[in-house]
Structures are given as structure tokens and as C-alpha cells.
XYZ file of C-alpha atoms in Angstrom:
715
model
C -27.494 65.033 49.789
C -23.992 65.088 51.233
C -22.445 68.143 52.778
C -18.734 68.951 52.709
C -17.217 72.087 54.127
C -13.653 73.413 53.845
C -11.877 74.245 57.071
C -12.168 77.999 57.222
C -10.309 80.024 59.850
C -13.502 80.110 61.893
C -13.896 76.346 61.697
C -10.314 75.845 62.796
C -10.887 77.965 65.878
C -13.876 75.797 66.788
C -11.519 72.894 67.319
C -8.626 74.759 68.878
C -6.189 74.056 66.016
C -4.499 77.409 66.335
C -1.126 76.056 65.150
C -2.543 74.827 61.851
C -0.849 76.847 59.099
C 1.377 76.379 56.087
C 4.624 76.487 58.034
C 3.829 74.151 60.912
C 2.600 70.586 61.086
C -1.119 70.025 61.511
C -2.106 69.578 65.134
C -4.774 67.090 66.184
C -8.249 68.625 66.471
C -9.302 69.587 69.973
C -13.082 69.415 69.953
C -15.187 72.044 71.641
C -16.610 70.981 74.997
C -20.303 71.661 75.516
C -21.512 69.977 78.725
C -24.544 67.732 78.369
C -25.642 66.501 81.788
C -27.450 63.183 82.235
C -28.749 61.888 85.559
C -29.861 58.283 86.022
C -30.462 56.310 89.204
C -28.980 59.159 91.224
C -25.771 59.127 89.176
C -24.674 62.132 87.112
C -22.689 61.883 83.878
C -21.471 64.837 81.851
C -20.933 64.251 78.145
C -18.949 67.150 76.705
C -19.169 65.856 73.155
C -22.834 64.957 72.912
C -23.211 67.809 70.379
C -21.549 65.633 67.735
C -24.757 63.691 67.210
C -26.599 64.824 64.092
C -29.141 62.322 62.818
C -29.534 64.210 59.535
C -25.769 64.328 59.000
C -25.984 67.935 57.779
C -24.792 70.033 60.716
C -21.947 72.252 59.450
C -20.095 72.198 62.747
C -20.182 68.394 62.974
C -19.148 67.893 59.351
C -16.330 70.396 59.785
C -15.057 68.505 62.827
C -15.115 65.170 60.997
C -13.286 66.753 58.067
C -10.710 68.197 60.459
C -10.050 64.727 61.862
C -9.789 63.316 58.340
C -7.318 66.035 57.378
C -5.220 65.332 60.458
C -5.278 61.592 59.764
C -4.162 62.221 56.170
C -1.296 64.457 57.297
C -0.008 61.907 59.794
C -0.459 59.023 57.388
C 1.565 60.506 54.543
C 4.695 58.625 55.542
C 2.753 55.354 55.296
C 1.009 56.051 51.987
C 3.647 54.320 49.816
C 3.379 51.258 52.055
C -0.415 51.378 51.902
C -0.354 51.516 48.096
C 2.128 48.657 47.970
C 0.000 46.589 50.335
C -3.172 47.278 48.358
C -1.480 46.028 45.210
C -0.151 43.011 47.101
C -3.563 42.146 48.552
C -5.476 42.495 45.299
C -2.836 40.687 43.226
C -3.700 37.507 45.124
C -7.275 37.582 43.806
C -8.253 35.419 40.876
C -9.291 38.108 38.410
C -11.885 35.849 36.742
C -13.160 34.113 39.865
C -16.501 32.343 39.617
C -18.706 30.487 42.061
C -19.691 26.834 41.816
C -22.959 26.604 39.820
C -25.954 25.149 41.644
C -29.096 23.646 40.129
C -32.507 25.203 40.752
C -35.649 24.644 38.675
C -33.645 23.106 35.843
C -31.152 25.974 35.554
C -27.559 26.256 36.771
C -26.993 29.543 38.631
C -23.638 31.154 39.456
C -21.769 34.416 39.649
C -18.465 35.385 38.102
C -16.086 38.324 37.913
C -14.432 39.840 34.891
C -10.855 41.064 35.116
C -10.727 44.392 36.890
C -14.443 44.505 37.767
C -15.527 45.484 41.264
C -18.844 43.640 41.211
C -20.029 40.246 39.985
C -22.079 39.185 36.994
C -25.035 36.965 37.902
C -25.736 34.329 35.257
C -27.337 30.963 34.538
C -27.183 28.129 32.024
C -29.583 25.394 30.923
C -26.711 22.918 31.306
C -23.134 23.324 32.452
C -21.828 23.263 28.879
C -24.555 25.416 27.318
C -24.685 29.127 26.463
C -24.538 31.608 29.352
C -27.456 33.935 30.006
C -26.553 37.045 32.022
C -29.253 37.914 34.526
C -27.614 40.958 36.084
C -24.337 42.797 35.612
C -23.948 44.387 39.026
C -21.213 46.666 37.680
C -23.814 48.413 35.527
C -26.097 48.938 38.516
C -23.206 50.274 40.612
C -21.892 52.638 37.952
C -21.994 56.258 39.092
C -22.543 55.452 42.773
C -19.941 56.184 45.443
C -21.314 53.179 47.294
C -23.296 50.218 46.013
C -24.569 47.330 48.075
C -26.427 44.442 46.471
C -28.831 42.844 48.922
C -30.822 39.763 47.961
C -31.529 38.341 44.527
C -34.603 36.206 43.994
C -35.748 34.582 40.749
C -39.494 33.998 40.403
C -40.618 30.344 40.506
C -41.274 30.349 36.750
C -37.746 31.675 36.128
C -38.940 34.695 34.148
C -38.448 37.540 36.630
C -35.529 38.633 38.789
C -36.172 40.707 41.902
C -33.167 42.191 43.666
C -32.505 44.791 46.348
C -29.886 47.520 46.328
C -28.527 50.148 48.704
C -26.664 53.170 47.332
C -26.179 55.014 50.625
C -24.680 52.280 52.853
C -27.459 52.755 55.379
C -28.827 49.236 54.806
C -32.077 50.680 53.518
C -32.842 48.915 50.268
C -34.939 49.406 47.147
C -36.493 46.497 45.234
C -35.904 46.433 41.474
C -37.576 43.844 39.212
C -36.244 42.719 35.846
C -38.061 40.784 33.113
C -35.559 38.102 32.102
C -37.341 37.379 28.823
C -36.756 40.839 27.343
C -34.113 42.218 29.771
C -36.337 45.187 30.594
C -36.908 46.597 34.070
C -40.459 46.734 35.368
C -41.853 50.027 36.602
C -42.445 48.441 40.020
C -40.176 50.048 42.615
C -40.359 49.310 46.340
C -38.374 51.558 48.657
C -37.411 51.653 52.319
C -37.073 47.925 52.944
C -34.559 45.770 54.797
C -33.329 43.919 51.697
C -35.235 40.674 52.357
C -37.719 39.534 49.649
C -39.674 36.339 48.855
C -41.797 35.390 45.834
C -45.179 33.736 46.155
C -45.648 30.746 43.861
C -48.042 32.634 41.578
C -45.115 34.725 40.223
C -47.239 37.832 40.812
C -46.732 38.692 44.469
C -43.623 39.628 46.441
C -43.411 39.826 50.216
C -41.004 42.291 51.809
C -40.205 43.917 55.170
C -40.431 47.699 55.550
C -38.057 49.555 57.864
C -38.835 52.243 60.385
C -36.897 55.242 58.981
C -35.709 56.351 62.441
C -34.856 53.126 64.263
C -34.125 51.194 61.034
C -35.990 48.208 62.438
C -37.812 46.012 59.952
C -41.243 45.908 61.541
C -43.913 45.592 58.827
C -44.449 42.869 56.240
C -46.147 43.941 53.016
C -47.451 42.082 49.989
C -46.799 43.714 46.621
C -48.604 42.800 43.410
C -46.699 43.318 40.180
C -47.889 46.265 38.156
C -49.149 48.266 41.137
C -47.721 51.201 43.078
C -46.032 50.682 46.435
C -48.722 52.821 48.053
C -51.208 50.070 47.166
C -49.213 47.320 48.886
C -51.051 45.370 51.554
C -49.790 45.282 55.156
C -49.994 41.625 56.187
C -48.114 41.740 59.487
C -46.777 44.310 61.932
C -44.352 43.462 64.735
C -45.413 45.361 67.846
C -42.436 44.330 69.984
C -39.452 46.453 68.979
C -36.975 43.984 70.452
C -37.595 41.576 67.559
C -36.117 41.349 64.067
C -38.090 39.941 61.141
C -36.895 37.720 58.291
C -38.693 36.137 55.338
C -37.749 32.817 53.763
C -39.169 29.751 52.035
C -39.038 26.088 52.920
C -36.780 23.953 50.729
C -39.789 22.406 48.989
C -41.106 25.969 48.362
C -44.555 25.163 49.719
C -44.427 27.603 52.653
C -43.283 31.184 53.141
C -41.856 31.612 56.625
C -41.655 34.756 58.732
C -39.125 34.533 61.551
C -39.412 36.835 64.572
C -36.134 36.872 66.494
C -34.809 38.697 69.506
C -31.516 37.849 71.185
C -32.910 34.887 73.162
C -36.460 34.338 71.841
C -37.886 33.318 68.477
C -41.182 32.661 66.782
C -42.066 31.495 63.256
C -45.188 32.359 61.305
C -46.216 30.464 58.182
C -48.076 31.307 54.986
C -49.033 28.946 52.147
C -46.842 30.002 49.202
C -49.614 28.922 46.829
C -52.157 31.152 48.610
C -50.457 34.572 48.798
C -53.679 36.352 49.779
C -53.913 34.323 52.980
C -52.374 35.384 56.295
C -49.330 34.432 58.334
C -50.147 32.051 61.176
C -47.794 31.410 64.118
C -46.430 27.875 64.109
C -46.009 28.100 67.867
C -46.702 31.171 70.021
C -43.563 32.912 71.233
C -42.370 32.251 74.739
C -39.529 34.216 76.266
C -36.301 32.247 76.133
C -37.541 29.705 73.581
C -35.562 29.643 70.347
C -36.436 27.366 67.455
C -36.299 26.891 63.694
C -37.928 24.290 61.503
C -37.464 22.518 58.181
C -40.094 20.617 56.240
C -40.076 17.200 54.613
C -43.428 16.367 53.028
C -45.935 16.552 55.923
C -43.343 16.481 58.721
C -41.661 19.399 60.457
C -38.151 18.916 61.855
C -37.711 21.452 64.653
C -34.403 22.567 66.124
C -35.241 23.845 69.595
C -33.654 24.885 72.875
C -36.757 23.695 74.750
C -35.252 21.878 77.747
C -32.010 21.814 75.738
C -29.522 24.685 76.083
C -27.383 23.449 73.171
C -30.511 22.515 71.198
C -32.046 19.206 70.240
C -33.878 18.113 67.096
C -37.534 17.127 67.199
C -40.073 16.084 64.594
C -43.838 16.377 64.438
C -46.614 16.093 61.852
C -47.152 19.557 60.396
C -50.763 19.534 61.546
C -49.636 19.181 65.201
C -46.668 21.537 65.134
C -48.298 23.905 67.646
C -48.576 21.114 70.220
C -45.181 20.710 71.869
C -46.351 17.559 73.631
C -46.594 15.904 70.212
C -42.978 16.677 69.336
C -40.787 13.555 69.124
C -37.070 13.652 69.810
C -34.774 12.801 66.885
C -31.386 14.061 68.146
C -31.038 14.412 71.922
C -29.502 17.330 73.762
C -25.825 17.134 74.689
C -24.185 19.540 77.139
C -20.938 19.248 75.186
C -22.313 19.465 71.644
C -24.003 22.476 70.056
C -26.305 21.737 67.115
C -25.625 24.621 64.725
C -27.394 23.751 61.481
C -29.198 20.941 59.722
C -30.509 19.878 56.330
C -33.410 17.536 55.653
C -33.120 15.627 52.366
C -35.556 12.958 51.225
C -33.295 10.100 52.325
C -30.846 11.749 54.713
C -30.804 13.964 57.746
C -27.633 16.082 57.884
C -26.611 17.622 61.209
C -23.873 20.233 61.669
C -22.555 20.419 65.228
C -19.811 22.169 67.131
C -17.878 19.992 69.558
C -15.023 21.401 71.626
C -15.036 24.383 69.300
C -14.747 22.458 66.012
C -17.382 21.777 63.362
C -18.624 18.243 62.699
C -21.041 17.078 60.027
C -23.053 13.928 60.732
C -25.159 11.991 58.228
C -28.221 10.047 59.394
C -29.785 7.911 56.642
C -33.553 7.455 56.976
C -33.207 3.766 56.022
C -31.521 1.131 58.179
C -27.951 2.227 57.400
C -25.924 3.455 60.385
C -25.058 7.119 60.821
C -21.602 8.340 59.833
C -19.500 11.500 60.035
C -17.485 13.407 57.458
C -13.807 13.670 58.342
C -11.592 16.785 58.355
C -7.886 16.924 59.084
C -6.698 20.413 60.079
C -6.011 21.375 63.686
C -8.542 24.201 63.352
C -11.007 24.658 60.513
C -14.523 25.653 59.543
C -16.881 23.243 57.782
C -20.447 24.186 56.933
C -23.342 23.242 54.713
C -23.086 24.969 51.348
C -25.812 25.547 48.721
C -27.993 22.435 48.756
C -31.050 23.391 46.730
C -32.472 19.939 45.878
C -34.364 18.041 48.560
C -34.657 14.925 46.353
C -30.898 14.438 46.131
C -28.163 12.219 47.535
C -25.558 14.913 46.864
C -24.306 17.079 49.716
C -22.215 20.204 49.273
C -19.914 21.285 52.072
C -17.754 24.391 52.352
C -14.405 23.909 54.091
C -11.384 26.041 54.930
C -8.737 26.520 57.611
C -6.361 29.398 58.344
C -3.884 27.877 55.890
C -6.328 26.130 53.509
C -8.259 28.249 50.964
C -12.022 27.851 50.829
C -12.984 24.578 49.187
C -16.367 23.307 48.005
C -16.755 19.539 48.257
C -19.613 17.441 46.982
C -20.275 14.142 48.767
C -22.338 11.316 47.373
C -24.365 9.985 50.302
C -24.609 6.386 49.263
C -22.537 4.521 51.832
C -22.035 4.425 55.583
C -18.471 3.271 55.027
C -16.054 6.147 55.582
C -13.467 4.755 53.214
C -15.973 4.335 50.422
C -17.446 7.734 51.132
C -14.048 9.389 50.784
C -13.670 7.983 47.274
C -16.970 9.605 46.256
C -15.997 13.013 47.590
C -15.444 15.469 44.769
C -13.612 18.773 45.074
C -15.736 21.112 42.983
C -13.600 24.184 43.543
C -10.872 25.618 45.738
C -10.251 29.335 46.008
C -7.364 30.195 43.709
C -4.736 32.278 45.518
C -2.295 33.910 43.120
C 1.268 34.901 43.868
C 2.840 31.533 44.627
C 0.883 30.745 47.806
C 1.571 27.264 49.199
C -0.497 25.789 52.020
C 2.488 23.778 53.230
C 4.459 26.942 54.025
C 2.116 27.825 56.895
C 1.040 26.134 60.084
C -2.185 26.341 62.081
C -2.248 25.728 65.828
C -5.184 25.519 68.195
C -4.545 26.273 71.847
C -6.584 26.567 75.010
C -5.481 29.446 77.233
C -6.292 29.464 80.941
C -8.116 32.686 81.768
C -7.838 34.351 85.169
C -11.009 32.598 86.409
C -9.760 29.179 85.283
C -11.813 28.884 82.081
C -10.069 27.370 79.064
C -10.349 29.858 76.200
C -9.692 28.641 72.641
C -7.379 30.578 70.355
C -6.458 29.798 66.737
C -2.953 30.641 65.548
C -1.424 30.654 62.086
C 2.102 31.601 61.072
C 4.669 30.995 58.371
C 6.869 28.098 59.384
C 10.211 29.477 58.213
C 9.666 32.750 60.060
C 8.681 31.320 63.444
C 10.920 29.811 66.123
C 8.770 30.393 69.203
C 11.556 32.559 70.614
C 9.498 35.581 71.590
C 10.617 37.680 68.628
C 7.587 37.610 66.320
C 5.057 40.424 66.147
C 1.532 39.339 67.055
C -1.729 40.391 65.399
C -4.651 39.472 67.643
C -8.273 39.662 66.501
C -11.470 39.287 68.524
C -15.227 39.880 68.580
C -17.161 38.030 71.295
C -20.831 39.044 71.120
C -24.313 37.946 69.993
C -23.271 34.296 69.992
C -21.463 34.994 66.716
C -18.405 32.813 66.270
C -15.346 34.075 64.411
C -14.450 30.925 62.539
C -10.868 29.736 61.968
C -11.259 30.251 58.224
C -8.879 31.231 55.437
C -8.222 34.921 54.730
C -5.914 35.681 51.825
C -5.186 39.161 53.194
C -3.353 37.917 56.278
C -0.664 36.322 54.104
C 0.813 39.823 53.939
C 1.273 39.680 57.710
C 2.408 36.066 57.913
C 5.043 36.575 55.209
C 6.469 39.417 57.294
C 6.802 37.195 60.336
C 3.550 37.902 62.180
C 1.727 35.341 64.247
C -1.993 35.814 63.570
C -4.241 34.914 66.513
C -8.022 34.699 66.576
C -9.181 34.935 70.193
C -12.435 33.004 70.626
C -13.458 34.911 73.734
C -16.658 34.363 75.674
C -19.701 35.895 74.030
C -19.552 33.631 70.970
C -20.942 30.127 70.473
C -17.483 28.617 70.043
C -17.948 26.276 73.025
C -21.741 26.150 73.016
C -24.518 28.396 74.251
C -23.110 28.522 77.770
C -20.000 30.129 76.263
C -22.236 32.834 74.823
C -24.078 33.407 78.104
C -20.773 33.802 79.922
C -19.905 36.771 77.709
C -23.099 38.828 77.704
C -25.258 40.874 80.071
C -23.730 40.851 83.563
C -20.910 38.574 82.379
C -19.522 40.862 79.652
C -16.267 41.529 81.512
C -15.276 37.926 80.762
C -14.849 38.825 77.076
C -12.315 41.519 77.911
C -10.465 39.390 80.456
C -10.207 36.517 77.974
C -8.693 38.739 75.282
C -6.135 40.272 77.636
C -5.213 36.912 79.175
C -4.662 35.399 75.732
C -2.276 38.231 74.872
C -0.291 37.741 78.054
C -0.108 33.965 77.704
C 1.002 34.045 74.063
C 3.817 36.455 74.834
C 4.789 34.531 77.985
C 5.006 31.307 75.969
C 7.270 32.837 73.328
C 4.759 33.052 70.512
C 5.332 36.793 70.244
C 7.328 39.812 71.399
C 5.379 41.549 74.159
C 6.448 44.910 72.698
C 5.095 44.097 69.235
C 1.473 43.180 69.890
C -1.192 44.780 67.706
C -4.908 44.120 67.970
C -7.991 44.728 65.896
C -11.763 44.452 66.161
C -14.869 45.985 64.659
C -18.388 46.881 65.817
C -18.908 44.816 69.006
C -15.263 43.860 68.465
C -14.565 47.595 68.568
C -16.178 47.621 72.010
C -13.781 44.809 72.906
C -10.859 46.958 71.724
C -12.120 49.983 73.666
C -12.491 48.100 76.917
C -9.103 46.404 76.532
C -7.460 49.774 75.838
C -8.790 51.181 79.099
C -8.062 48.102 81.184
C -4.680 46.903 79.871
C -3.161 49.528 77.553
C 0.356 48.391 78.390
C -0.217 45.042 76.657
C -0.636 46.546 73.197
C 1.660 48.503 70.930
C -1.073 49.557 68.491
C -4.793 48.923 68.051
C -7.278 49.339 65.198
C -10.902 49.820 66.215
C -13.396 49.847 63.357
C -16.980 51.177 63.575
C -16.707 50.657 67.349
C -19.658 50.414 69.720
C -18.081 52.419 72.544
C -20.749 54.633 74.131
C -22.682 51.738 75.607
C -24.795 53.402 78.285
C -25.973 56.432 76.315
C -26.824 54.366 73.245
C -28.708 51.725 75.202
C -30.753 54.440 76.904
C -31.951 55.927 73.625
C -34.632 53.904 71.851
C -34.570 56.297 68.879
C -31.078 55.118 67.935
C -31.260 52.319 65.355
C -31.319 48.810 66.773
C -31.092 49.817 70.454
C -34.195 47.961 71.612
C -33.034 44.733 69.963
C -29.923 44.802 72.117
C -31.437 44.653 75.600
C -30.963 40.887 75.882
C -27.333 41.270 74.847
C -26.168 44.136 77.049
C -29.073 44.731 79.420
C -31.520 47.592 79.788
C -29.935 50.534 81.624
C -33.305 51.549 83.059
C -32.490 48.755 85.517
C -29.899 50.101 87.998
C -27.945 46.839 88.046
C -27.437 46.891 84.283
C -26.745 50.619 84.264
C -23.940 50.255 86.795
C -22.488 47.201 85.086
C -22.471 48.804 81.627
C -20.917 51.915 83.095
C -18.116 49.819 84.594
C -16.804 48.781 81.162
C -18.225 51.313 78.665
C -15.113 52.485 76.759
C -16.320 56.078 76.453
C -17.196 56.403 80.129
C -14.042 54.691 81.417
C -11.455 56.810 79.614
C -8.891 58.067 82.108
C -5.615 59.948 82.220
C -3.086 57.300 81.197
C -0.923 56.230 78.295
C -2.738 54.534 75.433
C -1.316 52.544 72.501
C -1.159 53.920 68.978
C -4.750 53.901 67.796
C -6.510 53.919 64.419
C -10.286 54.438 64.589
C -12.559 54.260 61.544
C -16.244 54.856 60.964
C -18.729 55.564 58.189
C -20.902 58.658 58.176
C -23.924 56.583 57.133
C -23.371 53.672 59.500
C -26.741 52.162 60.425
C -25.454 49.815 63.127
C -23.067 51.954 65.169
C -23.696 55.639 64.586
C -20.667 57.692 63.524
C -20.903 59.944 66.593
C -19.942 57.140 68.995
C -16.358 56.799 67.720
C -16.195 60.557 67.046
C -16.965 61.355 70.695
C -14.669 58.572 71.889
C -11.710 59.945 69.937
C -12.364 63.497 71.122
C -12.402 62.388 74.737
C -9.290 60.231 74.283
C -7.468 63.260 72.905
C -8.496 65.163 76.024
C -7.305 62.535 78.509
C -4.443 60.515 77.067
C -1.004 61.297 78.487
C 1.195 59.906 75.700
C 2.452 61.091 72.314
C 1.310 57.992 70.448
C -0.668 58.382 67.262
C -4.441 58.680 67.540
C -5.940 58.746 64.055
C -9.634 58.954 63.261
C -11.121 58.584 59.813
C -14.749 58.996 58.783
C -15.608 57.591 55.375
C -18.141 60.112 54.114
C -19.545 57.625 51.586
C -19.694 54.379 53.559
C -21.615 52.731 56.360
C -21.059 49.859 58.756
C -19.469 47.498 56.246
C -16.959 49.972 54.862
C -16.249 50.399 51.174
C -18.124 48.420 48.558
C -16.556 46.579 45.658
C -14.327 43.535 45.377
C -11.097 45.539 45.166
C -12.021 48.767 46.936
C -12.741 46.953 50.188
C -9.048 46.063 50.389
C -8.187 49.746 50.651
C -9.337 49.632 54.274
C -7.326 46.482 54.977
C -4.225 47.982 53.370
C -4.683 51.109 55.481
C -4.846 49.151 58.736
C -1.871 46.972 57.803
C 0.169 50.032 56.758
C -0.618 51.629 60.118
C 0.684 48.618 62.030
C 3.613 47.798 59.749
C 4.715 51.420 59.464
C 4.766 51.845 63.233
C 6.747 48.616 63.569
C 9.253 49.849 60.951
C 8.386 47.369 58.238
C 9.302 49.358 55.156
C 7.698 47.017 52.629
């Protein structure tokens, strides 16, 4: 149940908004200060806004404060509302109203999803052949109807094709419910499984489903259950429980569908357990016992396992071993050797070909290794910066390879290659473009240019940055506004991919920069290690140094730099704001992780324990002091800050709403400028923001209107 409370006179006094009345403009809320003292390692911190934490999200005082901030944001944003509405229309008008995915073949049926004009959610369908009658499996719009938020998790068709299991979240807390549909009569089964993480796998008997249950407090998926159709959830059998709360769990199936796999993953350690998909009543058995620091995955071809491992290989190497000897590392044979300059990111094992996706000098490469005597070859891509990855390849006995490709100025394209020749020229002639994202509104790739630069950071490291701009609006004369985006955590790489939304910035003369700061895998695993734990400051330095270099080189006006980041990227924004506020005109920080020390000390907060290998454990004095040195909430000081838009969701399961709420309250207390500080809590959403194909652009339009309005762009 959701609680909303009007701002009564009493509530207004709580926040010190004594000037709030019909004849004067609304003043920003001034939150009550209630000291909460914390002492660790002989160091005392006082958190005056700790009271804003309410795990049940029902406290009247907290809800009233969030509503007060929303009301203030709305009052200050009124001047930008026409621009926001115009931008929303502009953003959504570029979408192909009847967009559909490329069908893929599985068990003799072609599966795809499509949209109908004006619909927020897709229709999931299949056909016996590409030119046969469509059978609708699920109209997601019907499931979403009546919900303020709707998130579709996984969909899984039973091996016999007669049942559809899917997971859904109607709260935006990433806690899912399993629904099962009989595809023969279009009726829903009475089976209902609640409180799971959204991950489901069918056994081959079409009668059992495996799923992962979440701890309701920490939201960690920690128990694997087996459910038999026709029974109550209370009768489900616990088949595995993860005792180490620093590990995530994930269920999957091998490509040949003979094994169900259970992956146990922490930040730097992994383990895989296996169960025979034809024997669902058996138990999961570890393929190889976990060892701290060892990360691996495997794929199966007949009786051989191909194992991607960082064992004596920081950037990974590929090994193979008979399945019966998989637990004996001494029996593993090297297939692809380790390379300090090449990160192996992904791979696919077909009957006749081994496909390896690598990242070299920050760019994706796809290599083909035939199992016969033909030489290996590589697929070619032309853009200065791009992302290429393996797409849906569901048939192991196939010589067809699907690849997804895009660049900042090239819409997403799905190519199908016929792997029948080692001759690049011949291979190019067999490449088929199955589909390219259709961008409406007269978009032309040739009107835009992508650049890839390496910026020298203050410690001498070369940091990659991807730029895109509209050619006829860029002269490299230091007059363009700059939009800079960054993330830099968990080894997650922000790819130089196509985003139709940024056309609205490029067409107004913006240079759009993606800063590939340390903390990602952009330049290999060492690049990740240099941006985590006791090296986290590198991420912030990289972002700031990129800003300075781009303005120094004439790519942008130093007085017109805006920046944006979300979640761990919101941490990046928070640290940058404290350390170099003068570099930025305005910043948007979405669902930001900003109270680093307090969150990492509290194991009851969702996902905290999984993060120790990313940020460190503050029970260790060295990590405590280091976190404290950059934690955005703790390092707020009396100084001028840029214009700032902060957003969160009341039901956020990743970064709890009270982190940004406290951060904003403390910024209001300390900042010495008159710049805008706007804070919005979406009372219906969680970490991912609004749901729906069109509704999600409301948030983008809001951010763009904030930046463009401040920079005096009137349309």
C-alpha cells in the first residue's frame, strides 16, 4: 500500500518552509536535523538526516518530506514544462511505432516480439514458419493494464512448446512473481510462485521449474527451489541454499539443453553447479569448487566443456576438457591463450565453429575459428568507435552467426553471417542485414560524426572517450555545449552504441561524450582493477580530466558543460561535484549511490554484502578511511555547486531512496550558491525508472529540459 500525505501547516513547519504561501514563491525544503552519531575506528560521524530511512516506506514524516521536495521541484520546473513536453514528443516521434524484433528459430518455431502503434509494451509471438499465421503467446499490455508500474522479467517456453512461464514485477522492487500460461488453450495455470528474483528454468520433463527465492530484507537471491506444476509454492523443494551472502545466483541452460547450470558469482569469484536437465529430481553438483579470485564460465559441445577462465590469465583464456574431468584443472587444455592486451569477453561454441568475442584497445572484435583445417578469420567493422556483440544464436548445429552492431551514429543492426569461408571478401558477400533500427524523423547517419580519443589523465594513463556530434554544427572552436556521461564500476563497460534520444542534443549543437573511466572493462580487467577498491579515486580523476581536456582542445565551451550518471554513475557525479564543481554548469544524478560508508556498513541494506569486493569492507580501517575520502555525502562542504537535478524511486531495490534524499538535504544546508537544486522521488518507480516503451522517455525529456532550459535553448 502506498501512502501520500498533503502538506499541512504542521508538515510545512517540519521542513522550515515558513515562506510557503499563496502569495510567495515556494522555498526549498529545509529538512529537520536530528543528530545520529556513529563512531568507527575512533572516528565520529554525525548524520543529521539519518531519520529519512524508512524501510517500510510508510513513515508520514518521511513521505511528507519527499512530497515537499517533489512540490518544490514542480514549482521550479514550470518554466521548463513546455520544453519537456516538446522534447518528449520529439523523442517518441523517432520510434518506429510498429517495431518488431528479428525472429529466431527454437524447437521448430520462430519467436519474436512486436509493438502495436501507441502500445507501451510488446506482444510476444511465434510462427511455424516466417510466412505462416502468427500465434500470440503474451500481450504484455494486458498484463500491465491497471498497474502504475509493470516490469516483465524472464519468459521461458517449456521444451515441448506448450507452456509459457514468465515473471513480472508490479512494484519496481525487482521482486518477481512467476505466472504460467497453457499455450494450447490460452488459460493461466493456478500455479503462482512469489518472491523470486525473476530467473526461471524449465527441466526437460515439462513438469518442473527451478527458480531463485529472494531474502525479503536484503533482496539477495539465496535459495534455489524446484516447483512441480499443479502444486502449491509451499510444497516446493529447496535444492540449494547459498550460505555466503557475498554471492549472487543465476540459473541457465546449456545451448544443447542437456544441463541446468547454477552460477554463483561475487565481484571477483565464481563457481558453477550443474544438474542433469533430464533428471530434475537430482541435485546440483559443483563443476569446480570455488576459489577466491577464480572466475570462470563454461559452454558445452557434446562431451566437451569449453571453459573461459582467469586462472593464470587476468584477461581470461579459453580451455577445453572432457566433461568427466572438468573438476580436474590439470586436465584442462588451452585453446585460446591469454593476452595482456586482449580481453576475452564472450564466446559461442557451434558444432563446426568456435566464435570468440574480444576487446582490444577498447574495441570489440569477433574471431571465427573453424574446427576443421580452415584458418581462423575475423569479422570486419568500419566505424571509429562501435559495439559488436553476439546476438541470439539458438542453434548449435548451424553455420549461421548473428551479430548485433551499432555505433554512436549507426542505429542498431542485426547481421547474419554464413560461416562457410575463411576468405574475408567471400564472407562479406554472404553477410545479410536482417534488420536495422528504423529511426523516424529524417535521421541520416552521414550527418553525424563519431570520434574516439585517448585523453591523458593526471597520472599519465590514456583514458578512452567516445564523441559524437552533428557535423554542420561543430567547428571545434570552443563554442559547443558538452554533455558528458560516465559510469565506471563493476567492470561494466558503457559501450559506444547508438541512442536515438541524443539526436535531440546533437541537433542543438551538443557534443556528446562517453567517458570510459577506470572501473570498467574497456581496456581489460586491469582497467577495472584500477577503478575499484583503493583505486576508486582514479574514476573521478579520469572524468574530470576528460572534461578539462575536451574544453582545452576546443571541443566545447567550458561554461556549457553538463554531466550525467546514474547509480554507481551517480556516485561518480557526486564525487566530481565535490572535487571539481567549477568544471560543470549543470549535473543530473539519477538513483545515485552517494552514502558509501553508511550503506557499506549495514548488511541489512539490500545488496551491501555483494559489494565488498567492489568498494571494500569498512570494518577494515583502511577501507573505511578511503571510502570516507570520496563518499559524496560525507564530503559535502561549503562551496558553490552546479545546477543539480537528482532523481530516485521510492521502491528502488539497488540504491535506497534515502541516500539521495539525505544527500540533497545536506547539500541544501551547505551549498553557498543560488543555483537550482531539484530533487524528485518517483513514488511508483524503482531503480530503473518508469516502465513502458514511451513512458521511460518522460525521464529523458525531463533531464534534457533541465539542461536545455538552463542553457536558454527555447526549443
